[in-house]
Short mmCIF file of C-alpha atoms and ligand atoms in Angstrom, two decimals:
data_model
loop_
_atom_site.label_atom_id
_atom_site.label_comp_id
_atom_site.label_asym_id
_atom_site.label_seq_id
_atom_site.Cartn_x
_atom_site.Cartn_y
_atom_site.Cartn_z
CA MET A 1 166.07 -109.72 10.95
CA ALA A 2 165.88 -111.89 7.83
CA VAL A 3 162.41 -112.36 6.39
CA PRO A 4 161.65 -116.08 5.70
CA ALA A 5 161.28 -116.92 2.04
CA THR A 6 158.21 -119.07 2.55
CA PRO A 7 155.37 -118.15 4.96
CA VAL A 8 155.66 -119.96 8.33
CA PRO A 9 152.63 -120.94 10.28
CA HIS A 10 151.84 -118.54 13.19
CA ALA A 11 152.94 -119.77 16.59
CA PRO A 12 150.02 -120.08 18.99
CA ILE A 13 149.34 -117.07 21.25
CA PRO A 14 148.49 -118.19 24.76
CA LEU A 15 146.07 -116.48 27.11
CA VAL A 16 148.83 -116.34 29.68
CA ASP A 17 152.58 -117.10 29.32
CA LEU A 18 153.90 -118.57 32.56
CA ALA A 19 157.13 -119.77 30.93
CA ALA A 20 158.12 -116.25 29.91
CA GLN A 21 157.36 -115.01 33.44
CA HIS A 22 159.37 -117.80 34.99
CA ALA A 23 162.44 -116.99 32.91
CA GLU A 24 162.63 -113.63 34.60
CA VAL A 25 162.73 -115.03 38.12
CA ALA A 26 164.24 -118.49 37.58
CA ALA A 27 167.63 -117.73 39.07
CA GLU A 28 166.24 -116.07 42.20
CA VAL A 29 163.72 -118.81 42.74
CA ALA A 30 166.36 -121.56 42.36
CA GLU A 31 168.60 -119.84 44.92
CA GLY A 32 165.70 -119.33 47.43
CA TRP A 33 164.53 -122.91 47.04
CA GLU A 34 168.07 -124.15 47.57
CA LYS A 35 168.08 -122.41 50.95
CA VAL A 36 164.74 -123.94 51.96
CA LEU A 37 165.88 -127.38 50.87
CA SER A 38 169.18 -127.13 52.76
CA ARG A 39 167.38 -126.10 55.95
CA THR A 40 164.59 -128.68 55.33
CA ALA A 41 162.23 -126.02 56.64
CA PHE A 42 159.33 -127.01 54.43
CA VAL A 43 156.47 -125.58 56.49
CA GLY A 44 156.49 -122.06 57.78
CA GLY A 45 159.96 -120.54 58.39
CA PRO A 46 161.41 -117.18 57.51
CA ALA A 47 160.44 -117.31 53.76
CA VAL A 48 156.76 -117.23 54.64
CA ALA A 49 157.08 -114.39 57.22
CA GLU A 50 159.22 -112.43 54.78
CA PHE A 51 156.63 -112.69 52.06
CA GLU A 52 153.75 -111.83 54.36
CA ALA A 53 155.55 -108.70 55.52
CA ALA A 54 156.51 -107.69 51.99
CA TYR A 55 152.99 -108.21 50.70
CA ALA A 56 151.48 -106.26 53.63
CA ALA A 57 153.77 -103.31 52.84
CA TYR A 58 152.97 -103.54 49.14
CA SER A 59 149.23 -103.67 49.75
CA GLY A 60 149.03 -100.92 52.36
CA VAL A 61 147.62 -103.20 55.15
CA GLU A 62 149.09 -104.03 58.54
CA HIS A 63 148.56 -107.79 58.29
CA VAL A 64 148.85 -110.46 55.66
CA VAL A 65 148.27 -114.10 56.56
CA GLY A 66 149.40 -116.57 53.92
CA VAL A 67 147.05 -119.53 53.34
CA ALA A 68 146.83 -122.47 51.02
CA ASN A 69 144.72 -120.87 48.23
CA GLY A 70 142.38 -118.04 47.43
CA THR A 71 139.19 -119.93 48.24
CA ASP A 72 140.51 -120.72 51.73
CA ALA A 73 141.56 -117.09 52.10
CA LEU A 74 137.92 -115.93 51.57
CA GLU A 75 136.49 -118.70 53.79
CA LEU A 76 138.91 -117.92 56.64
CA ALA A 77 138.29 -114.22 56.24
CA LEU A 78 134.55 -114.80 56.60
CA ARG A 79 135.00 -117.18 59.56
CA ALA A 80 137.27 -114.62 61.24
CA LEU A 81 134.41 -112.08 60.84
CA GLY A 82 132.18 -114.52 62.67
CA VAL A 83 130.16 -115.53 59.66
CA GLY A 84 128.49 -118.86 60.09
CA PRO A 85 125.25 -120.83 59.89
CA GLY A 86 122.13 -118.63 59.76
CA ASP A 87 123.99 -115.71 58.24
CA GLU A 88 123.71 -114.33 54.71
CA CYS A 89 126.48 -113.01 52.53
CA ILE A 90 126.02 -110.97 49.37
CA VAL A 91 127.96 -112.04 46.31
CA PRO A 92 127.84 -110.84 42.68
CA ALA A 93 126.26 -113.41 40.29
CA ASN A 94 129.11 -113.05 37.82
CA THR A 95 132.24 -114.28 39.59
CA PHE A 96 134.48 -117.26 39.70
CA ILE A 97 132.59 -119.90 41.62
CA ALA A 98 135.04 -119.72 44.57
CA THR A 99 133.47 -116.50 45.97
CA ALA A 100 130.17 -118.32 46.51
CA GLU A 101 131.89 -121.48 47.65
CA ALA A 102 133.75 -119.68 50.43
CA VAL A 103 130.44 -118.40 51.81
CA ALA A 104 128.89 -121.86 51.64
CA ARG A 105 131.99 -123.45 53.26
CA ALA A 106 131.76 -120.94 56.12
CA GLY A 107 128.24 -122.33 56.67
CA ALA A 108 126.36 -119.20 55.57
CA GLU A 109 123.86 -118.60 52.79
CA VAL A 110 124.87 -117.01 49.48
CA VAL A 111 122.66 -114.12 48.35
CA LEU A 112 123.44 -113.14 44.79
CA VAL A 113 123.06 -109.69 43.18
CA ASP A 114 123.59 -108.49 39.69
CA CYS A 115 126.53 -106.56 38.24
CA GLU A 116 126.76 -103.20 36.51
CA PRO A 117 126.72 -103.25 32.73
CA GLY A 118 130.14 -102.35 31.19
CA THR A 119 132.46 -102.84 34.22
CA ALA A 120 130.84 -106.12 35.26
CA LEU A 121 131.53 -105.09 38.85
CA ILE A 122 129.01 -105.58 41.66
CA ASP A 123 125.95 -103.34 41.46
CA VAL A 124 126.35 -101.47 44.77
CA ASP A 125 122.78 -100.28 44.86
CA ALA A 126 121.58 -103.92 44.34
CA ALA A 127 123.88 -105.05 47.14
CA LEU A 128 122.57 -102.44 49.55
CA ALA A 129 118.94 -103.38 48.61
CA ALA A 130 119.68 -107.06 49.31
CA VAL A 131 120.73 -106.52 52.88
CA THR A 132 118.52 -108.14 55.49
CA GLU A 133 118.77 -108.49 59.26
CA ARG A 134 120.66 -111.74 58.61
CA THR A 135 123.31 -110.19 56.35
CA ARG A 136 126.82 -110.33 57.86
CA ALA A 137 129.03 -109.49 54.90
CA VAL A 138 129.19 -108.27 51.27
CA LEU A 139 131.92 -109.68 49.03
CA PRO A 140 132.66 -107.27 46.18
CA VAL A 141 134.85 -108.94 43.56
CA HIS A 142 137.46 -106.83 41.75
CA LEU A 143 136.75 -108.68 38.56
CA TYR A 144 139.32 -108.62 35.72
CA GLY A 145 141.60 -106.45 37.74
CA GLN A 146 139.39 -103.39 38.28
CA VAL A 147 138.42 -102.41 41.80
CA ALA A 148 134.74 -102.45 42.62
CA ASP A 149 133.15 -99.39 44.28
CA VAL A 150 133.95 -100.55 47.78
CA ALA A 151 134.13 -97.00 49.06
CA ARG A 152 130.52 -96.32 48.10
CA LEU A 153 129.45 -99.72 49.40
CA LYS A 154 131.11 -99.04 52.74
CA ALA A 155 129.49 -95.60 53.03
CA GLY A 156 126.12 -97.08 52.20
CA LEU A 157 126.52 -99.87 54.80
CA ALA A 158 127.83 -97.51 57.43
CA ALA A 159 124.79 -95.26 57.02
CA SER A 160 122.20 -98.00 57.33
CA PHE A 161 123.73 -101.35 58.29
CA PRO A 162 126.80 -100.70 60.43
CA ASP A 163 127.22 -104.35 61.41
CA VAL A 164 127.60 -105.66 57.88
CA ALA A 165 131.29 -106.21 57.00
CA VAL A 166 133.01 -105.90 53.64
CA CYS A 167 135.19 -108.78 52.55
CA GLU A 168 136.94 -108.02 49.23
CA ASP A 169 137.62 -110.73 46.78
CA ALA A 170 140.98 -109.37 45.62
CA ALA A 171 142.09 -112.51 43.70
CA GLN A 172 142.28 -110.70 40.33
CA SER A 173 143.44 -107.31 41.48
CA GLN A 174 146.98 -107.34 42.92
CA GLY A 175 148.27 -103.80 42.61
CA ALA A 176 144.92 -102.25 41.47
CA ARG A 177 143.70 -98.96 42.81
CA ARG A 178 140.51 -96.94 42.70
CA ASP A 179 140.48 -93.27 43.70
CA GLY A 180 143.93 -93.93 45.28
CA LEU A 181 142.61 -96.75 47.41
CA GLN A 182 144.35 -100.06 46.97
CA ALA A 183 142.62 -103.36 46.32
CA GLY A 184 142.46 -105.48 49.48
CA ALA A 185 142.94 -102.50 51.77
CA ILE A 186 139.53 -100.87 51.44
CA GLY A 187 137.16 -103.24 53.20
CA ASP A 188 137.37 -104.80 56.63
CA ILE A 189 139.23 -107.82 55.27
CA ALA A 190 140.15 -109.35 51.91
CA GLY A 191 141.13 -112.62 50.43
CA THR A 192 143.45 -112.99 47.49
CA SER A 193 144.70 -115.85 45.36
CA PHE A 194 148.20 -116.61 44.00
CA TYR A 195 147.01 -119.30 41.64
CA PRO A 196 149.63 -119.46 38.87
CA GLY A 197 147.69 -117.41 36.33
CA LYS A 198 146.96 -114.49 38.64
CA ASN A 199 148.88 -111.23 38.34
CA LEU A 200 151.01 -112.41 41.24
CA GLY A 201 151.12 -116.16 40.73
CA ALA A 202 152.84 -118.97 42.56
CA TYR A 203 153.97 -122.36 41.14
CA GLY A 204 150.99 -124.14 42.63
CA ASP A 205 148.15 -123.13 44.90
CA ALA A 206 148.61 -120.24 47.32
CA GLY A 207 146.58 -117.36 48.83
CA ALA A 208 146.49 -114.78 51.54
CA VAL A 209 144.16 -112.83 53.76
CA LEU A 210 144.73 -109.09 54.07
CA THR A 211 143.45 -106.81 56.88
CA ARG A 212 144.18 -103.78 58.92
CA SER A 213 142.82 -105.40 62.02
CA ALA A 214 145.25 -107.24 64.31
CA GLU A 215 142.29 -109.11 65.87
CA LEU A 216 140.93 -110.39 62.58
CA ALA A 217 144.45 -111.43 61.45
CA GLU A 218 144.98 -113.34 64.60
CA ARG A 219 141.68 -115.19 64.13
CA VAL A 220 142.57 -116.12 60.63
CA ARG A 221 145.94 -117.42 61.79
CA LEU A 222 144.17 -119.43 64.59
CA ILE A 223 141.57 -120.98 62.34
CA GLY A 224 144.08 -121.73 59.58
CA ALA A 225 146.41 -123.52 61.98
CA HIS A 226 144.16 -126.17 63.39
CA GLY A 227 142.53 -123.72 65.81
CA SER A 228 145.76 -123.86 67.80
CA PRO A 229 147.11 -120.79 69.54
CA ARG A 230 150.00 -122.94 71.01
CA LYS A 231 151.14 -126.35 70.10
CA TYR A 232 148.61 -129.04 71.03
CA GLU A 233 146.19 -126.49 72.42
CA HIS A 234 143.11 -126.18 70.28
CA SER A 235 140.62 -123.42 71.15
CA VAL A 236 138.35 -123.68 68.07
CA VAL A 237 137.77 -126.28 65.34
CA GLY A 238 140.11 -125.07 62.62
CA VAL A 239 141.56 -126.27 59.37
CA ASN A 240 144.98 -126.74 57.92
CA SER A 241 145.52 -123.93 55.44
CA ARG A 242 149.11 -122.72 55.22
CA LEU A 243 151.12 -120.82 52.56
CA ASP A 244 153.62 -123.32 51.28
CA THR A 245 157.22 -122.28 51.97
CA LEU A 246 158.43 -123.00 48.48
CA GLN A 247 155.61 -120.87 47.10
CA ALA A 248 156.47 -118.00 49.44
CA VAL A 249 159.93 -117.95 47.83
CA VAL A 250 158.43 -117.70 44.30
CA LEU A 251 155.97 -115.00 45.41
CA SER A 252 158.68 -112.83 47.04
CA ALA A 253 160.72 -112.95 43.81
CA LYS A 254 157.69 -112.11 41.68
CA LEU A 255 156.41 -109.41 44.01
CA LYS A 256 159.46 -107.23 43.25
CA ARG A 257 158.45 -107.34 39.57
CA LEU A 258 154.74 -106.96 40.01
CA ASP A 259 154.48 -103.23 39.46
CA ALA A 260 156.66 -103.49 36.29
CA TRP A 261 154.54 -106.40 35.01
CA ASN A 262 151.30 -104.55 35.75
CA ALA A 263 152.66 -101.58 33.83
CA LEU A 264 153.27 -103.84 30.82
CA ARG A 265 149.71 -105.17 31.14
CA ARG A 266 148.43 -101.56 31.09
CA GLU A 267 150.51 -100.88 27.94
CA ALA A 268 149.13 -104.05 26.31
CA ALA A 269 145.54 -103.09 27.22
CA ALA A 270 146.05 -99.60 25.73
CA ARG A 271 147.38 -101.21 22.58
CA TYR A 272 144.26 -103.45 22.33
CA ASP A 273 142.11 -100.36 22.90
CA ALA A 274 143.71 -98.67 19.88
CA LEU A 275 143.77 -101.79 17.66
CA LEU A 276 140.07 -102.52 18.36
CA ALA A 277 138.82 -98.98 18.00
CA ASP A 278 137.19 -99.51 14.61
CA LEU A 279 135.91 -103.03 15.11
CA PRO A 280 132.29 -103.92 16.12
CA VAL A 281 133.27 -104.95 19.65
CA THR A 282 132.54 -103.43 23.06
CA ARG A 283 135.87 -102.66 24.70
CA PRO A 284 136.39 -102.81 28.49
CA THR A 285 134.81 -100.01 30.54
CA VAL A 286 137.21 -98.34 32.93
CA THR A 287 135.58 -96.14 35.62
CA ALA A 288 137.04 -92.67 36.15
CA GLY A 289 139.59 -92.75 38.94
CA SER A 290 140.20 -96.46 38.44
CA GLU A 291 143.66 -97.95 37.81
CA PRO A 292 142.99 -101.59 36.80
CA VAL A 293 145.75 -104.13 36.57
CA TRP A 294 144.24 -105.99 33.58
CA HIS A 295 144.12 -109.47 35.02
CA LEU A 296 141.99 -110.06 31.95
CA TYR A 297 141.07 -107.96 28.90
CA VAL A 298 137.44 -108.75 28.32
CA ILE A 299 135.53 -107.48 25.33
CA GLU A 300 131.90 -108.16 24.30
CA VAL A 301 131.01 -109.46 20.89
CA ASP A 302 127.92 -110.76 18.99
CA ARG A 303 127.96 -114.49 18.04
CA ARG A 304 130.53 -115.02 20.79
CA SER A 305 130.77 -118.82 20.47
CA GLU A 306 131.61 -118.66 16.76
CA VAL A 307 134.07 -115.88 17.34
CA LEU A 308 135.78 -117.79 20.11
CA ALA A 309 135.91 -120.97 18.05
CA HIS A 310 137.52 -119.09 15.15
CA LEU A 311 140.15 -117.52 17.47
CA ASN A 312 140.99 -120.91 19.08
CA ALA A 313 141.13 -122.62 15.68
CA HIS A 314 143.74 -120.04 14.58
CA GLY A 315 145.94 -120.48 17.64
CA VAL A 316 144.66 -117.56 19.62
CA GLY A 317 144.11 -118.63 23.27
CA ALA A 318 141.04 -116.57 23.98
CA GLY A 319 138.67 -117.65 26.70
CA ILE A 320 135.46 -116.83 28.64
CA HIS A 321 135.50 -115.60 32.26
CA TYR A 322 132.96 -116.82 33.15
CA PRO A 323 130.54 -118.63 30.91
CA THR A 324 127.98 -119.48 33.56
CA PRO A 325 126.67 -117.05 36.24
CA VAL A 326 126.66 -118.63 39.74
CA HIS A 327 122.89 -119.33 39.93
CA LEU A 328 122.91 -121.14 36.57
CA THR A 329 125.59 -123.69 37.74
CA GLU A 330 124.22 -127.01 38.93
CA ALA A 331 125.94 -126.55 42.30
CA PHE A 332 124.19 -123.29 43.11
CA SER A 333 121.01 -123.72 41.11
CA THR A 334 118.94 -123.01 44.25
CA LEU A 335 120.12 -119.44 44.22
CA GLY A 336 118.10 -118.28 41.27
CA LYS A 337 116.67 -119.07 37.83
CA ALA A 338 117.38 -117.75 34.35
CA GLY A 339 116.30 -114.10 34.16
CA ASP A 340 116.98 -113.29 37.81
CA PHE A 341 120.29 -111.45 37.10
CA PRO A 342 119.84 -110.08 33.62
CA VAL A 343 122.97 -108.05 33.32
CA ALA A 344 125.26 -110.88 34.43
CA GLU A 345 123.41 -113.32 32.14
CA ALA A 346 123.54 -111.11 29.12
CA MET A 347 127.29 -110.50 29.59
CA ALA A 348 127.96 -114.21 30.02
CA ASP A 349 126.71 -114.75 26.47
CA ARG A 350 128.85 -111.94 24.99
CA ILE A 351 132.17 -111.78 26.86
CA LEU A 352 135.49 -112.84 25.42
CA SER A 353 138.88 -112.66 27.13
CA LEU A 354 141.73 -111.83 24.73
CA PRO A 355 145.29 -113.01 25.46
CA LEU A 356 147.00 -110.45 27.73
CA HIS A 357 150.06 -110.89 29.97
CA PRO A 358 153.13 -108.85 30.75
CA GLN A 359 155.31 -110.50 28.08
CA ILE A 360 152.79 -110.33 25.16
CA THR A 361 154.37 -108.50 22.19
CA ALA A 362 152.79 -105.82 19.93
CA GLU A 363 153.07 -108.31 17.04
CA GLN A 364 151.13 -110.91 18.94
CA GLN A 365 148.43 -108.44 19.77
CA GLN A 366 148.30 -107.30 16.08
CA ARG A 367 147.80 -110.95 15.11
CA VAL A 368 145.04 -111.48 17.73
CA VAL A 369 143.14 -108.51 16.35
CA GLU A 370 143.66 -109.65 12.75
CA VAL A 371 142.18 -113.10 13.55
CA LEU A 372 139.38 -111.47 15.53
CA ALA A 373 138.56 -109.01 12.71
CA ALA A 374 138.28 -111.96 10.31
CA ALA A 375 135.86 -113.73 12.69
CA LEU A 376 133.68 -110.64 13.07
C1 PLP B 1 141.14 -117.34 41.48
C2 PLP B 1 139.96 -116.79 42.14
C3 PLP B 1 139.55 -117.23 43.43
C4 PLP B 1 140.05 -118.45 44.11
O1 PLP B 1 141.38 -118.65 44.15
P1 PLP B 1 142.00 -120.13 44.31
O2 PLP B 1 143.38 -119.77 44.69
O3 PLP B 1 141.90 -120.78 42.95
O4 PLP B 1 141.23 -120.90 45.36
C5 PLP B 1 138.49 -116.53 44.00
N1 PLP B 1 137.93 -115.52 43.44
C6 PLP B 1 138.24 -115.07 42.23
C7 PLP B 1 137.45 -113.94 41.58
C8 PLP B 1 139.25 -115.70 41.50
O5 PLP B 1 139.54 -115.29 40.26
#
């Protein structure tokens, strides 16, 4: 390749690159969409059922129910478990707000617990200690693509609180494993999101509930379809939350590439690990036995706001996931005060997500680290 005679400005490096991903599936999506359009089968239809079956097989669960988005998936999963007013559900303080919203939407009370330093995953001991006679479910979040210690949580609950269910928030962990167990297939039920930027992303909102239980799956379907077991019969007050047919086509096309894309994310994460080795940053902690899918590559740095501003000013699309723990948001301010969840709060001030997606190049990563080094 010819070297330009004069230096050219660096092209921006986005946090995620959905255009590059689309290019790989464009032909297949166009063909699938054409079929849907020609049949004018815009709601339901074979495309939805095919994706649900394919995603169930991929995830190692018997049942997948497509729904409108990830927040609905968690809410419907909780409602299927029977969670409602008067119940408590345990949620980590450092998550995307949707985990807490789903509990509130189901009519239950959110009880927050802290996370572990390093992995930022739910502190299982804190979760077990927070169980009361009103607790109905714990929602471990597989944050950044690493599976929380659901097996230990389940064992702890089984020993002392057998009626408390585990509802995994698997929105960031499509394809991830821990000790051979697959995200979304470890707890009693799980909700996932196919928001465009997720590892498996649609071209709009989409989500799914995963479970081994035929009974729970049936309840999710019922509640998500106007509480209607048969047309114009309504046995419970439900909602309208369906997986859009056009989105199901996109998801089926992308699912075939998910393992390859996750492998590219792993390569990119290993490259960052090497490039960052000598810099004064804390690299992500991966637990032994864990196979994360790197939804996000999150480091910790001093003077985070300045470092982030420098990166953004130089075209590096770094971000913060998430800047405000749940109890410090206005919406959920009744759940705690500053100082209540010290690990989550300390991390919120130091975390920084570097651009990482399947199509990122080694040169782009090199550039990210050069800009970062200058900021440190
Ligand atoms: C994206 C996400 C959700 C919600 O998904 P939506 O599809 O945006 O409703 C829930 N939990 C976590 C951890 C997420 O990252």
